[in-house]
GROMACS .gro file of C-alpha atoms in nm:
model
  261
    1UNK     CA    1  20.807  15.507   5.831
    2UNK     CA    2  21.193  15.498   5.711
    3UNK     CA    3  21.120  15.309   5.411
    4UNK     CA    4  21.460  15.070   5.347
    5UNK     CA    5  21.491  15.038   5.715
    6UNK     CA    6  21.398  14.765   5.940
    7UNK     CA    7  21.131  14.870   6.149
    8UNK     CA    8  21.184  14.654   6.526
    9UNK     CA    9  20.844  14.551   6.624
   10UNK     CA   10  20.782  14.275   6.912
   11UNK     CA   11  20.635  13.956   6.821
   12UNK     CA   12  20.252  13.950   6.843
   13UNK     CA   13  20.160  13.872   7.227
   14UNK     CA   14  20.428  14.040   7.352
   15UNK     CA   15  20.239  14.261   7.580
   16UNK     CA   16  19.934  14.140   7.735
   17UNK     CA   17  19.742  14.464   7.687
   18UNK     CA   18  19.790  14.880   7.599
   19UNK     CA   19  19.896  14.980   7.907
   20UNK     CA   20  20.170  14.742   7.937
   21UNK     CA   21  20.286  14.810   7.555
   22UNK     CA   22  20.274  15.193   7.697
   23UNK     CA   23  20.440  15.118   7.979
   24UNK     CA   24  20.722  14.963   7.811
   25UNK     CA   25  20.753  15.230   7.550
   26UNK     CA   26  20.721  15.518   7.786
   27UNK     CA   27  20.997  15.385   8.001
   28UNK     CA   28  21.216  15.452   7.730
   29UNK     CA   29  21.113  15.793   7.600
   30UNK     CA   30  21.173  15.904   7.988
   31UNK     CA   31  21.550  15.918   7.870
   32UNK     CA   32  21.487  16.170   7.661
   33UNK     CA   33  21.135  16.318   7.748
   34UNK     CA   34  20.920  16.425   8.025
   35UNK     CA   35  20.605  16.239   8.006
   36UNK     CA   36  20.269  16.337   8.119
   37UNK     CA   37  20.020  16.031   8.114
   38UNK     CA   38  19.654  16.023   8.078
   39UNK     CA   39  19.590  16.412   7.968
   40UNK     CA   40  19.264  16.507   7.944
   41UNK     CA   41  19.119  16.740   7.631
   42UNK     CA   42  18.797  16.846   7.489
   43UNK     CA   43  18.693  16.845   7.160
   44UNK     CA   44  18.572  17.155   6.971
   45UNK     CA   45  18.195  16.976   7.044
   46UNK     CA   46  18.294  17.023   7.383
   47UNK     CA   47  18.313  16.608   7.444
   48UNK     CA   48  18.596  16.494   7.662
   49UNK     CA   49  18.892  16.329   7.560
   50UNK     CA   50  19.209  16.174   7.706
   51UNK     CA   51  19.504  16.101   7.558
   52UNK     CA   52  19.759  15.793   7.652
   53UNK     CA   53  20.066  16.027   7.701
   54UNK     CA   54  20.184  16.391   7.618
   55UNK     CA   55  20.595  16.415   7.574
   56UNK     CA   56  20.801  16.717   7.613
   57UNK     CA   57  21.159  16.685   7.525
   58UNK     CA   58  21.405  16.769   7.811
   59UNK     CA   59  21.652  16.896   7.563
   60UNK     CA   60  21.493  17.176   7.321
   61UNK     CA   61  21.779  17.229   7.158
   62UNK     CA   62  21.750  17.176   6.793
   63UNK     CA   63  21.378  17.110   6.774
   64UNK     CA   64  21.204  17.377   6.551
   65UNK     CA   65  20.896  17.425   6.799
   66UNK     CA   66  21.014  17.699   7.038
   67UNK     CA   67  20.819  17.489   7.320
   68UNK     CA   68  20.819  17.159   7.138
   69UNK     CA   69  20.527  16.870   7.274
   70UNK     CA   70  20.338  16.615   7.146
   71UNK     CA   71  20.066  16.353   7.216
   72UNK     CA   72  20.117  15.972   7.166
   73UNK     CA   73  19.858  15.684   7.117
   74UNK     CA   74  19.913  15.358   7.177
   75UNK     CA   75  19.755  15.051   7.029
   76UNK     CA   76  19.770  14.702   7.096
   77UNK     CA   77  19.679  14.555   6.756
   78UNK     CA   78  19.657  14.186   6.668
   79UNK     CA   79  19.788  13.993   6.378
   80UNK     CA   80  19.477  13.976   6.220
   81UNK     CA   81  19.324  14.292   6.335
   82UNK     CA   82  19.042  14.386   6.059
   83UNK     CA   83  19.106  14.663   5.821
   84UNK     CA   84  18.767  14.896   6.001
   85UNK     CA   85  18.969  14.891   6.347
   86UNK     CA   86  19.325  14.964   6.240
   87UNK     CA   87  19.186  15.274   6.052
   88UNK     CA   88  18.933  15.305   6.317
   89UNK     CA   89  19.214  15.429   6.558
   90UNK     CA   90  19.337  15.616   6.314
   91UNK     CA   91  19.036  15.839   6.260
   92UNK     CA   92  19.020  15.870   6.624
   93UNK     CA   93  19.399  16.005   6.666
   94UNK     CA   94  19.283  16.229   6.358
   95UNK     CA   95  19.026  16.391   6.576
   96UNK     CA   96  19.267  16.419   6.870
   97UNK     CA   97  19.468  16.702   6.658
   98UNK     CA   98  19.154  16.951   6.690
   99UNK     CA   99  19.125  16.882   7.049
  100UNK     CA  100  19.300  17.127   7.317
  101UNK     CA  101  19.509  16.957   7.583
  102UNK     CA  102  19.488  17.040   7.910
  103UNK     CA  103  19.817  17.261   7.978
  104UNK     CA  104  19.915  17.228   7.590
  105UNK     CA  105  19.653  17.358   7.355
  106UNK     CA  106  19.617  17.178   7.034
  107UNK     CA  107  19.900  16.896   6.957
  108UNK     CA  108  20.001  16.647   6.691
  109UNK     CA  109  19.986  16.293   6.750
  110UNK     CA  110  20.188  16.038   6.689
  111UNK     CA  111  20.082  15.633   6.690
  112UNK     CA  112  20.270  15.398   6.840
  113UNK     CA  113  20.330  15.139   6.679
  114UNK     CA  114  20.269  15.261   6.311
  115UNK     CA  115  19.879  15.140   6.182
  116UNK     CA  116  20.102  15.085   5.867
  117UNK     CA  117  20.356  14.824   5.983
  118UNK     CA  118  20.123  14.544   5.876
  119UNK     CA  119  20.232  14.627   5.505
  120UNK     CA  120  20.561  14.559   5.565
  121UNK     CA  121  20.497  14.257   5.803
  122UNK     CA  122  20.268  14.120   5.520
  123UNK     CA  123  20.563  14.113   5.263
  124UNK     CA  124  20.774  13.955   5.490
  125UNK     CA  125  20.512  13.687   5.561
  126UNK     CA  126  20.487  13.657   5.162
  127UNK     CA  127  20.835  13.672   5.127
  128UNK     CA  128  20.888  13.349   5.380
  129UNK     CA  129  20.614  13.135   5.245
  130UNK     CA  130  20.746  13.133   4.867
  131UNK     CA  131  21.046  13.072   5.038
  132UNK     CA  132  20.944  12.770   5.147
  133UNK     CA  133  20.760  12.671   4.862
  134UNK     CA  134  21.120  12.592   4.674
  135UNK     CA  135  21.285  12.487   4.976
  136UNK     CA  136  21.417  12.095   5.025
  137UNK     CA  137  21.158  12.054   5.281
  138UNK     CA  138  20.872  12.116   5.084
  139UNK     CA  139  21.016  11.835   4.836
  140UNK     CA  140  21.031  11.602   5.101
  141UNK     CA  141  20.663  11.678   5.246
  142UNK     CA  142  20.587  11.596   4.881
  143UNK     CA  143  20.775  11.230   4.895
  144UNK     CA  144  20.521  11.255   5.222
  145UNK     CA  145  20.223  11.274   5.042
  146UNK     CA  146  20.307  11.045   4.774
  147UNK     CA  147  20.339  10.822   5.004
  148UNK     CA  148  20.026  10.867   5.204
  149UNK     CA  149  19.804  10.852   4.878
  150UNK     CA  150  19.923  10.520   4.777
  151UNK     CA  151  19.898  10.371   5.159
  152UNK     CA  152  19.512  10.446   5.116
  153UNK     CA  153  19.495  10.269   4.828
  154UNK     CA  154  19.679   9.969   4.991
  155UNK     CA  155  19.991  10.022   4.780
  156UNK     CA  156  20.338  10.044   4.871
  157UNK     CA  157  20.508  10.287   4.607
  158UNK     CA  158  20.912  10.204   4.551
  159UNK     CA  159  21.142  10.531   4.684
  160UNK     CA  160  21.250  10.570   4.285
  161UNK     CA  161  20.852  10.574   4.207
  162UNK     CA  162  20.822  10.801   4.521
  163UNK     CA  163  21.067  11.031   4.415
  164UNK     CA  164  21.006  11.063   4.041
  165UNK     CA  165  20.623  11.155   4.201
  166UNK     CA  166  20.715  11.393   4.413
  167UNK     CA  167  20.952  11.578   4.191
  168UNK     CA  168  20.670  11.609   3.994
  169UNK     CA  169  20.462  11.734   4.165
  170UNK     CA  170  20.784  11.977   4.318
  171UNK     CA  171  20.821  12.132   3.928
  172UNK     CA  172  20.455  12.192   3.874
  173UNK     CA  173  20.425  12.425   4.207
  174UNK     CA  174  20.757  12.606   4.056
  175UNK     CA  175  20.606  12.656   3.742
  176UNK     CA  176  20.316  12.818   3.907
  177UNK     CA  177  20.524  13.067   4.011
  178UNK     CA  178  20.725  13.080   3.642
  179UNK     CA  179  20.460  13.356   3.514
  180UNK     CA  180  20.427  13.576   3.772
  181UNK     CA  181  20.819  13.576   3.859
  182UNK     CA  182  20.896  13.648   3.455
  183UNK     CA  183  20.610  13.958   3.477
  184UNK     CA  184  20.837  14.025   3.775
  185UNK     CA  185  21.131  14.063   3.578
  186UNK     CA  186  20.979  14.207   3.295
  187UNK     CA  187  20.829  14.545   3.534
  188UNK     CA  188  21.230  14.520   3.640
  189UNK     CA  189  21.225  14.413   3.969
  190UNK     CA  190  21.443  14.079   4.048
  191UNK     CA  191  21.152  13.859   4.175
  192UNK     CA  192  20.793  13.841   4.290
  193UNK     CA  193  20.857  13.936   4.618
  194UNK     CA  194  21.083  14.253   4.549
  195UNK     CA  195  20.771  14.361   4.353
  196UNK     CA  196  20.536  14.290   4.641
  197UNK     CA  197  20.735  14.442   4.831
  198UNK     CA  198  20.780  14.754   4.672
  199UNK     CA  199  20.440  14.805   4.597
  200UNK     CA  200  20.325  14.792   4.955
  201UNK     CA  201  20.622  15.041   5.051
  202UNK     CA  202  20.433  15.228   4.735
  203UNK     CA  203  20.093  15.206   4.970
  204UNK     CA  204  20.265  15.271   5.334
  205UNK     CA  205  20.433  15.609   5.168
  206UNK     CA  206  20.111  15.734   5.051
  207UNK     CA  207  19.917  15.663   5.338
  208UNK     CA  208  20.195  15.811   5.584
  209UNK     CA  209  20.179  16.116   5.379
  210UNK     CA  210  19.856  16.175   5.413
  211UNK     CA  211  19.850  16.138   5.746
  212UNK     CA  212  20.148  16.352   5.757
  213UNK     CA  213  19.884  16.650   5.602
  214UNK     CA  214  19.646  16.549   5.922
  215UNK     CA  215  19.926  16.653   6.159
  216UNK     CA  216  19.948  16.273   6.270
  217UNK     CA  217  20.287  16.058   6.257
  218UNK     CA  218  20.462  15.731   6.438
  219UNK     CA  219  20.666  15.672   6.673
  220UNK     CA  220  20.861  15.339   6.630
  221UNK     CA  221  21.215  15.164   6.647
  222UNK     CA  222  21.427  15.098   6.341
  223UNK     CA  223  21.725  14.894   6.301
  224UNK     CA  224  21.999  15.201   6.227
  225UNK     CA  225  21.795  15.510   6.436
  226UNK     CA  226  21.682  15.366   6.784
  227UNK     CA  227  21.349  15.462   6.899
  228UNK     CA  228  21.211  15.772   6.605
  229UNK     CA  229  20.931  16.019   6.525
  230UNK     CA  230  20.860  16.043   6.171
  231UNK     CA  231  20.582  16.263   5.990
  232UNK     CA  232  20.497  16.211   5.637
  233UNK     CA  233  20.801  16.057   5.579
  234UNK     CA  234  21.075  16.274   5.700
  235UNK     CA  235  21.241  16.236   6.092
  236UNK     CA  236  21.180  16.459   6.332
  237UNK     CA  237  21.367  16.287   6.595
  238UNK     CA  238  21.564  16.007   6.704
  239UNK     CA  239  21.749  15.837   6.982
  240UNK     CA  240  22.054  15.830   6.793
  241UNK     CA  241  22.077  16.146   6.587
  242UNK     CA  242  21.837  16.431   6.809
  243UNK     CA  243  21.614  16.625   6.690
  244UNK     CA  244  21.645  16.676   6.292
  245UNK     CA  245  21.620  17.049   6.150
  246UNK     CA  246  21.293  17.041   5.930
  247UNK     CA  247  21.076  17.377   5.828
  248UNK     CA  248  20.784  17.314   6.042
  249UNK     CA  249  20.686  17.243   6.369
  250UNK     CA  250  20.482  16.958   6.561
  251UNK     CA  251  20.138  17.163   6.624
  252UNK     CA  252  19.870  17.087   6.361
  253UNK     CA  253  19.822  17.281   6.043
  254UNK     CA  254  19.535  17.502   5.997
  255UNK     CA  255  19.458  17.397   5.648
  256UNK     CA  256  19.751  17.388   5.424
  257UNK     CA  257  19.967  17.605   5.589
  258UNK     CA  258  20.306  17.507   5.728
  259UNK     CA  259  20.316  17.587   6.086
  260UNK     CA  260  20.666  17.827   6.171
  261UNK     CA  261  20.631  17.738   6.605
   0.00000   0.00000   0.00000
């Protein structure tokens, strides 16, 4: 992922299914690839296999591969997707880089969209609660609550009693936030959330480097590059800018080694 980018994902539900979500994203690639669908492959076992899509660009110009392809997977994930099947996909695009393509040999893959973008969504989600923890509304559904308790009790509180209450109650959920924003500032970041934050970017680079090492990458939309392949962190390609000039090419490794083609 472009870490300090905004990564442009659709709102949960926006396609009913894979194949639409492919559909849509495939449209788009056909600018700048050709795009085989549905390739079958066969495991080293000798199982079959089929992959979602296999895209050739239709400029090769600049791309270090002298016959540059590359397989893409798509998954549907919900919001609240368990851990076991977001990783579960992963381990299966994993297994597609030892399988041999019909008409292709052995590719890398790249996920669509990244099994990592729930990190970043998370923060945000974070981010928007605390948010509205300190916000004027949140002071007001205090005055609401206030309120509500001394209706059950068959009192009528005055709006000075009601607000001296509820401000209360207001300060006490700020100061619950008073330690962990001053350990904040103390580790140097400016608040909670910047820390969050930067500790699940910490997580997402890891894991997208080591994916990187298993020849697997994403293919996703940020805010500045259009629709981009990165692999262990570094671009590959993108709508905007082409292909990038990087030392190895899009086939698996064998091991450790850097592939030259």
């Amino acid at each position: 992922m472009r870490y300090g980018q905004k990564a442009l994902l659709p709102e949960p539900g926006t396609f009913p299914d894979e194949k639409a979500l492919a559909t849509f994203v495939l449209s788009k690639m056909d600018q700048w690839f050709h795009v085989e669908e549905q390739v079958p492959g066969r495991y080293w076992t000798g199982e079959e296999a089929r992959i979602d899509a296999v895209l050739k660009p239709r400029d090769t110009s600049g791309w270090h591969d002298a016959d540059p392809a590359f397989g893409v997977e798509f998954k549907n994930l919900t919001p609240n997707a368990s851990t076991g099947k977001r990783y579960g996909w992963v381990a299966q695009v994993v297994g597609y880089t030892h399988c041999q393509w019909r008409g292709y040999d052995r590719l890398g893959i790249f996920l669509c969209p990244s099994p990592l973008s729930w990190l970043l969504s998370r923060a945000d989600e974070i981010a928007t609660l605390r948010q509205r923890q300190i916000s004027p509304e949140m002071l007001e559904e205090e005055r609401w609550r206030v309120r509500e308790y001394g209706r059950r009790f068959g009192k009528e509180y005055s709006d000075a009693y009601v607000d001296s209450e509820a401000l209360l109650a207001h300060r006490r959920r700020l100061g619950e936030l008073t330690y962990e924003e001053f350990t904040a500032r103390a580790d140097g970041y400016a608040n909670a959330d910047a820390r969050e934050r930067a500790h699940d970017l910490r997580m997402a680079k890891e894991l997208t480097h080591l994916l990187g090492q298993l020849s697997v990458g994403e293919l996703m939309p940020y805010e500045d590059s259009g629709w981009t392949l990165m692999r262990a962190g570094s671009r590959l390609w993108s709508e905007r800018e082409g292909a990038a000039k990087v030392s190895y090419g899009l086939r698996p490794r064998i091991g450790s080694e850097r592939r030259r083609g």
